[in-house]
Amino acid sequence: PRLDPELSAIDLVARVPIFRDLDIKRQQAIAHLLTPQLALPESAVVRRGDKGDAMYFIASGAVRVVVEPSVELGSGDFFGELALLTGHPRNADVVALGFCKLLALKARDFQRLLAQDAGLKARIEQVAKERLNLG
Ligand code: CMP
């Protein structure tokens, strides 16, 4: 389901650490690319084996990444970047723990955004590298 439009993407962008320090113009440009999305409790946002078509930033709430041992991600974290960076299928299920406000970034916009912002690209790649090293 879509979120209440009153909860605008710009408010959510300002809560995500990797976006928080950007100037307002840059935040607005990013907000424009993000689609607010409400994940219902226990719903799978991404499924292992699926093709990656988007990545997600968590504006509020938490998700469980179903790896062994499982990893919880919360407000300000992101997931779903690996499939977009590697071209491989999703490497884990990611399940919402309670109601979760997400910001979806489509693969095409992800490529564009990273091409425009080297700092952002480096930060996302660094996190992806650490996750890949974990298994
Ligand atoms: P992707 O492979 O696109 O879809 C599943 C996501 O789970 C993956 O991207 C990462 O964002 C996330 N993920 C996978 N392994 C880990 C891990 N060890 N720690 C945190 N997140 C992970």
XYZ file of N, CA and C and ligand atoms in Angstrom:
427
model
N 0.825 -1.217 0.000
C 0.000 0.000 0.000
C 0.856 1.263 0.000
N 0.344 2.313 -0.597
C 1.030 3.603 -0.574
C 0.801 4.252 0.776
N 1.771 5.067 1.193
C 1.609 5.800 2.444
C 0.687 6.981 2.234
N 0.164 7.477 3.343
C -0.523 8.753 3.355
C 0.353 9.789 2.645
N -0.155 10.447 1.616
C 0.667 11.415 0.882
C 1.139 12.576 1.754
N 0.440 12.807 2.900
C 0.884 13.850 3.828
C 2.286 13.557 4.368
N 2.601 12.279 4.477
C 3.935 11.893 4.932
C 4.838 11.921 3.713
N 5.323 13.113 3.393
C 6.009 13.274 2.117
C 7.390 12.644 2.144
N 7.866 12.279 0.976
C 9.178 11.656 0.842
C 10.267 12.550 1.422
N 10.113 13.856 1.308
C 11.167 14.757 1.799
C 11.340 14.633 3.315
N 10.247 14.473 4.051
C 10.352 14.294 5.508
C 11.067 12.985 5.823
N 10.769 11.972 5.039
C 11.376 10.665 5.273
C 12.863 10.681 4.904
N 13.202 11.333 3.810
C 14.604 11.424 3.375
C 15.462 12.053 4.475
N 14.911 13.070 5.134
C 15.663 13.780 6.172
C 15.966 12.879 7.373
N 15.287 11.739 7.483
C 15.522 10.826 8.609
C 16.573 9.763 8.303
N 16.977 9.661 7.055
C 17.928 8.608 6.668
C 19.349 9.171 6.737
N 20.215 8.577 7.596
C 21.551 9.161 7.827
C 22.345 9.479 6.565
N 22.345 8.593 5.578
C 23.201 8.899 4.418
C 22.657 10.062 3.583
N 21.427 10.488 3.848
C 20.862 11.646 3.139
C 20.815 12.901 4.006
N 20.902 12.690 5.339
C 20.572 13.765 6.279
C 21.477 14.985 6.123
N 22.741 14.765 5.813
C 23.675 15.883 5.740
C 23.713 16.580 4.380
N 22.949 16.084 3.435
C 22.917 16.733 2.125
C 22.110 18.027 2.221
N 22.389 18.974 1.322
C 21.608 20.211 1.380
C 20.176 19.937 0.899
N 19.294 20.869 1.206
C 17.864 20.665 0.998
C 17.527 20.424 -0.485
N 18.257 21.087 -1.365
C 18.000 20.913 -2.813
C 18.282 19.479 -3.249
N 19.386 18.964 -2.724
C 19.812 17.601 -3.031
C 18.804 16.598 -2.427
N 18.376 16.871 -1.203
C 17.375 16.013 -0.553
C 16.075 16.003 -1.358
N 15.706 17.168 -1.863
C 14.480 17.235 -2.662
C 14.611 16.433 -3.948
N 15.797 16.530 -4.564
C 16.027 15.789 -5.804
C 15.930 14.279 -5.534
N 16.475 13.847 -4.384
C 16.436 12.432 -4.023
C 15.006 12.016 -3.673
N 14.326 12.870 -2.896
C 12.941 12.567 -2.499
C 12.073 12.335 -3.729
N 12.348 13.077 -4.769
C 11.619 12.977 -6.023
C 11.731 11.586 -6.643
N 12.864 10.917 -6.359
C 13.118 9.592 -6.949
C 12.583 8.449 -6.077
N 12.204 8.776 -4.827
C 11.837 7.723 -3.878
C 10.324 7.579 -3.763
N 9.876 6.352 -3.659
C 8.452 6.084 -3.500
C 8.187 5.578 -2.088
N 7.448 6.378 -1.253
C 7.098 5.902 0.078
C 6.222 4.656 -0.021
N 6.488 3.711 0.842
C 5.785 2.430 0.786
C 5.635 1.921 2.214
N 4.442 1.420 2.545
C 4.212 0.878 3.880
C 4.290 -0.641 3.803
N 5.194 -1.243 4.579
C 5.277 -2.707 4.643
C 4.475 -3.180 5.851
N 3.635 -4.151 5.648
C 2.794 -4.685 6.723
C 3.579 -5.694 7.547
N 3.202 -5.852 8.820
C 3.925 -6.785 9.707
C 4.040 -8.175 9.077
N 5.219 -8.737 9.126
C 5.506 -10.101 8.639
C 5.527 -10.225 7.117
N 5.310 -9.135 6.392
C 5.345 -9.247 4.928
C 6.795 -9.259 4.441
N 7.031 -10.017 3.356
C 8.362 -10.056 2.741
C 8.461 -8.897 1.759
N 9.435 -8.039 1.977
C 9.624 -6.903 1.069
C 10.442 -7.363 -0.140
N 11.489 -8.153 0.103
C 12.198 -8.802 -1.005
C 12.326 -10.285 -0.663
N 12.398 -11.089 -1.712
C 12.510 -12.544 -1.540
C 13.775 -13.050 -2.189
N 14.454 -13.910 -1.467
C 15.657 -14.563 -1.973
C 15.374 -15.182 -3.340
N 16.285 -14.964 -4.276
C 16.141 -15.568 -5.603
C 15.466 -14.675 -6.629
N 14.736 -13.650 -6.148
C 14.088 -12.731 -7.100
C 15.121 -11.828 -7.763
N 14.758 -11.334 -8.918
C 15.562 -10.337 -9.603
C 15.393 -9.016 -8.848
N 16.457 -8.248 -8.728
C 16.373 -6.969 -8.014
C 15.887 -5.848 -8.907
N 14.795 -5.206 -8.510
C 14.290 -4.086 -9.311
C 14.304 -2.766 -8.541
N 14.659 -2.837 -7.240
C 14.657 -1.630 -6.408
C 15.480 -1.893 -5.152
N 15.905 -0.815 -4.493
C 16.434 -0.954 -3.136
C 15.550 -0.124 -2.212
N 15.734 -0.300 -0.903
C 14.820 0.301 0.070
C 15.592 0.940 1.213
N 15.123 2.120 1.608
C 15.608 2.801 2.810
C 14.510 2.696 3.856
N 14.902 2.461 5.106
C 13.921 2.343 6.185
C 13.745 3.704 6.846
N 12.573 4.289 6.696
C 12.289 5.587 7.323
C 11.842 5.387 8.765
N 11.075 4.330 9.026
C 10.746 3.973 10.414
C 10.361 2.510 10.468
N 10.550 1.921 11.648
C 10.269 0.503 11.826
C 11.532 -0.315 11.645
N 11.356 -1.622 11.487
C 12.504 -2.520 11.399
C 12.172 -3.710 10.502
N 13.217 -4.323 9.966
C 13.061 -5.529 9.135
C 14.063 -6.578 9.611
N 13.779 -7.827 9.277
C 14.732 -8.908 9.532
C 15.253 -9.429 8.204
N 16.585 -9.472 8.079
C 17.214 -10.091 6.916
C 17.419 -11.561 7.283
N 16.816 -12.450 6.492
C 16.830 -13.866 6.838
C 18.098 -14.524 6.302
N 19.175 -14.304 7.081
C 20.457 -14.975 6.857
C 20.744 -15.697 8.168
N 21.788 -16.455 8.232
C 22.091 -17.221 9.439
C 23.389 -16.720 10.075
N 23.397 -16.091 11.253
C 22.222 -15.716 12.037
C 21.529 -14.491 11.428
N 20.236 -14.334 11.678
C 19.490 -13.257 11.027
C 19.949 -11.892 11.551
N 19.733 -10.884 10.720
C 20.188 -9.521 11.009
C 18.966 -8.611 11.027
N 18.882 -7.760 12.047
C 17.803 -6.766 12.065
C 18.333 -5.426 11.589
N 17.563 -4.794 10.732
C 17.894 -3.447 10.275
C 16.770 -2.520 10.716
N 17.117 -1.271 11.033
C 16.112 -0.334 11.532
C 16.164 0.997 10.819
N 15.483 1.929 11.403
C 15.346 3.271 10.873
C 16.698 3.813 10.397
N 16.752 4.264 9.157
C 17.972 4.828 8.601
C 18.821 3.833 7.831
N 18.580 2.532 8.057
C 19.321 1.508 7.306
C 18.699 1.300 5.914
N 19.437 0.589 5.083
C 18.898 0.261 3.748
C 19.169 -1.190 3.424
N 18.438 -1.708 2.461
C 18.628 -3.095 2.012
C 18.180 -3.200 0.552
N 18.556 -4.327 -0.052
C 18.171 -4.559 -1.449
C 19.151 -3.957 -2.437
N 20.278 -3.432 -1.900
C 21.277 -2.805 -2.769
C 22.148 -3.845 -3.481
N 22.292 -5.038 -2.861
C 23.243 -6.015 -3.421
C 22.860 -6.454 -4.831
N 21.598 -6.814 -5.005
C 21.166 -7.276 -6.328
C 21.369 -6.190 -7.385
N 21.184 -4.924 -6.975
C 21.341 -3.830 -7.940
C 22.808 -3.605 -8.280
N 23.682 -3.800 -7.297
C 25.112 -3.580 -7.539
C 25.751 -4.742 -8.290
N 25.311 -5.987 -7.973
C 25.987 -7.165 -8.531
C 25.275 -7.741 -9.755
N 23.982 -7.445 -9.900
C 23.201 -8.074 -10.965
C 22.779 -9.492 -10.616
N 23.158 -9.969 -9.417
C 22.746 -11.303 -8.972
C 21.343 -11.251 -8.375
N 20.684 -12.421 -8.240
C 19.372 -12.433 -7.580
C 19.493 -12.009 -6.108
N 18.376 -11.632 -5.495
C 18.320 -11.304 -4.064
C 18.947 -12.438 -3.261
N 19.798 -12.103 -2.318
C 20.500 -13.172 -1.602
C 19.822 -13.570 -0.294
N 18.718 -12.902 0.068
C 17.999 -13.234 1.308
C 16.572 -12.702 1.230
N 15.673 -13.322 2.018
C 14.372 -12.705 2.268
C 14.589 -11.543 3.221
N 13.805 -10.488 3.055
C 13.792 -9.389 4.024
C 12.337 -9.179 4.432
N 12.071 -9.364 5.738
C 10.702 -9.402 6.257
C 10.474 -8.237 7.215
N 9.343 -7.543 7.073
C 9.017 -6.422 7.973
C 8.673 -6.941 9.362
N 9.228 -6.283 10.382
C 8.883 -6.581 11.776
C 7.941 -5.472 12.227
N 6.676 -5.701 12.201
C 5.735 -4.623 12.484
C 5.576 -3.724 11.265
N 4.807 -2.653 11.427
C 4.605 -1.719 10.320
C 5.905 -0.974 10.069
N 6.228 -0.815 8.822
C 7.529 -0.307 8.452
C 7.362 0.684 7.298
N 7.861 1.898 7.491
C 7.803 2.887 6.404
C 9.098 2.832 5.608
N 8.945 2.549 4.334
C 10.102 2.379 3.450
C 10.092 3.439 2.357
N 11.267 3.660 1.799
C 11.404 4.500 0.615
C 12.045 3.637 -0.456
N 11.302 3.372 -1.508
C 11.815 2.512 -2.571
C 12.512 3.359 -3.638
N 13.669 2.871 -4.068
C 14.429 3.521 -5.147
C 14.574 2.509 -6.279
N 13.954 2.791 -7.398
C 13.985 1.865 -8.534
C 15.402 1.715 -9.093
N 15.667 0.558 -9.655
C 17.008 0.237 -10.148
C 17.558 1.324 -11.084
N 16.748 1.786 -11.978
C 17.214 2.771 -12.956
C 17.597 4.090 -12.273
N 16.755 4.493 -11.298
C 17.043 5.723 -10.561
C 18.256 5.552 -9.647
N 18.409 4.336 -9.115
C 19.585 3.996 -8.307
C 20.861 4.221 -9.131
N 20.875 3.705 -10.339
C 22.056 3.864 -11.198
C 22.324 5.342 -11.465
N 21.264 6.096 -11.724
C 21.395 7.530 -12.006
C 21.913 8.297 -10.811
N 21.306 8.010 -9.648
C 21.674 8.722 -8.419
C 23.137 8.473 -8.068
N 23.577 7.226 -8.174
C 24.951 6.890 -7.843
C 25.931 7.509 -8.835
N 25.502 7.626 -10.085
C 26.352 8.260 -11.095
C 26.529 9.751 -10.795
N 25.512 10.356 -10.149
C 25.551 11.800 -9.843
C 26.287 12.101 -8.551
N 26.367 11.129 -7.661
C 26.840 11.409 -6.307
C 27.864 10.364 -5.861
N 29.138 10.681 -6.051
C 30.215 9.734 -5.769
C 30.281 9.372 -4.292
N 29.977 10.331 -3.418
C 30.027 10.086 -1.979
C 28.981 9.061 -1.556
N 27.791 9.237 -2.075
C 26.693 8.321 -1.790
C 27.025 6.923 -2.319
N 27.569 6.876 -3.527
C 27.956 5.612 -4.157
C 28.966 4.871 -3.281
N 29.961 5.605 -2.799
C 31.006 4.992 -1.979
C 30.419 4.427 -0.686
N 29.493 5.171 -0.074
C 28.923 4.708 1.194
C 28.066 3.461 1.015
N 27.305 3.426 -0.053
C 26.455 2.253 -0.305
C 27.337 1.050 -0.654
N 28.371 1.280 -1.460
C 29.272 0.177 -1.845
C 30.026 -0.386 -0.645
N 30.376 0.509 0.285
C 31.106 0.066 1.480
C 30.240 -0.887 2.321
N 28.984 -0.503 2.522
C 28.064 -1.347 3.294
C 27.842 -2.678 2.557
N 27.669 -2.618 1.246
C 27.446 -3.834 0.450
C 28.633 -4.785 0.567
N 29.824 -4.223 0.548
C 31.040 -5.026 0.641
C 31.102 -5.760 1.982
N 30.772 -5.030 3.049
C 30.765 -5.659 4.382
C 29.732 -6.784 4.452
N 28.574 -6.560 3.848
C 27.533 -7.592 3.880
C 27.954 -8.823 3.083
N 28.586 -8.615 1.957
C 29.047 -9.751 1.138
C 30.117 -10.541 1.875
N 30.971 -9.831 2.608
C 32.028 -10.506 3.358
C 31.484 -11.353 4.500
N 30.270 -10.990 4.969
C 29.653 -11.753 6.051
C 29.129 -13.100 5.559
N 29.022 -13.253 4.268
C 28.569 -14.533 3.773
C 27.686 -14.322 2.580
P 19.709 -8.081 -1.991
O 20.562 -9.262 -2.242
O 19.318 -7.229 -3.145
O 18.377 -8.545 -1.240
C 18.517 -9.060 0.075
C 19.191 -8.012 0.918
O 19.449 -8.363 2.246
C 20.576 -7.708 0.344
O 20.437 -7.127 -0.920
C 21.140 -6.857 1.450
O 20.643 -5.545 1.366
C 20.538 -7.535 2.675
N 21.550 -8.402 3.302
C 22.052 -9.548 2.843
N 22.968 -10.067 3.686
C 23.052 -9.205 4.717
C 23.818 -9.155 5.923
N 24.696 -10.108 6.248
N 23.633 -8.081 6.730
C 22.750 -7.128 6.436
N 21.996 -7.132 5.319
C 22.149 -8.143 4.472
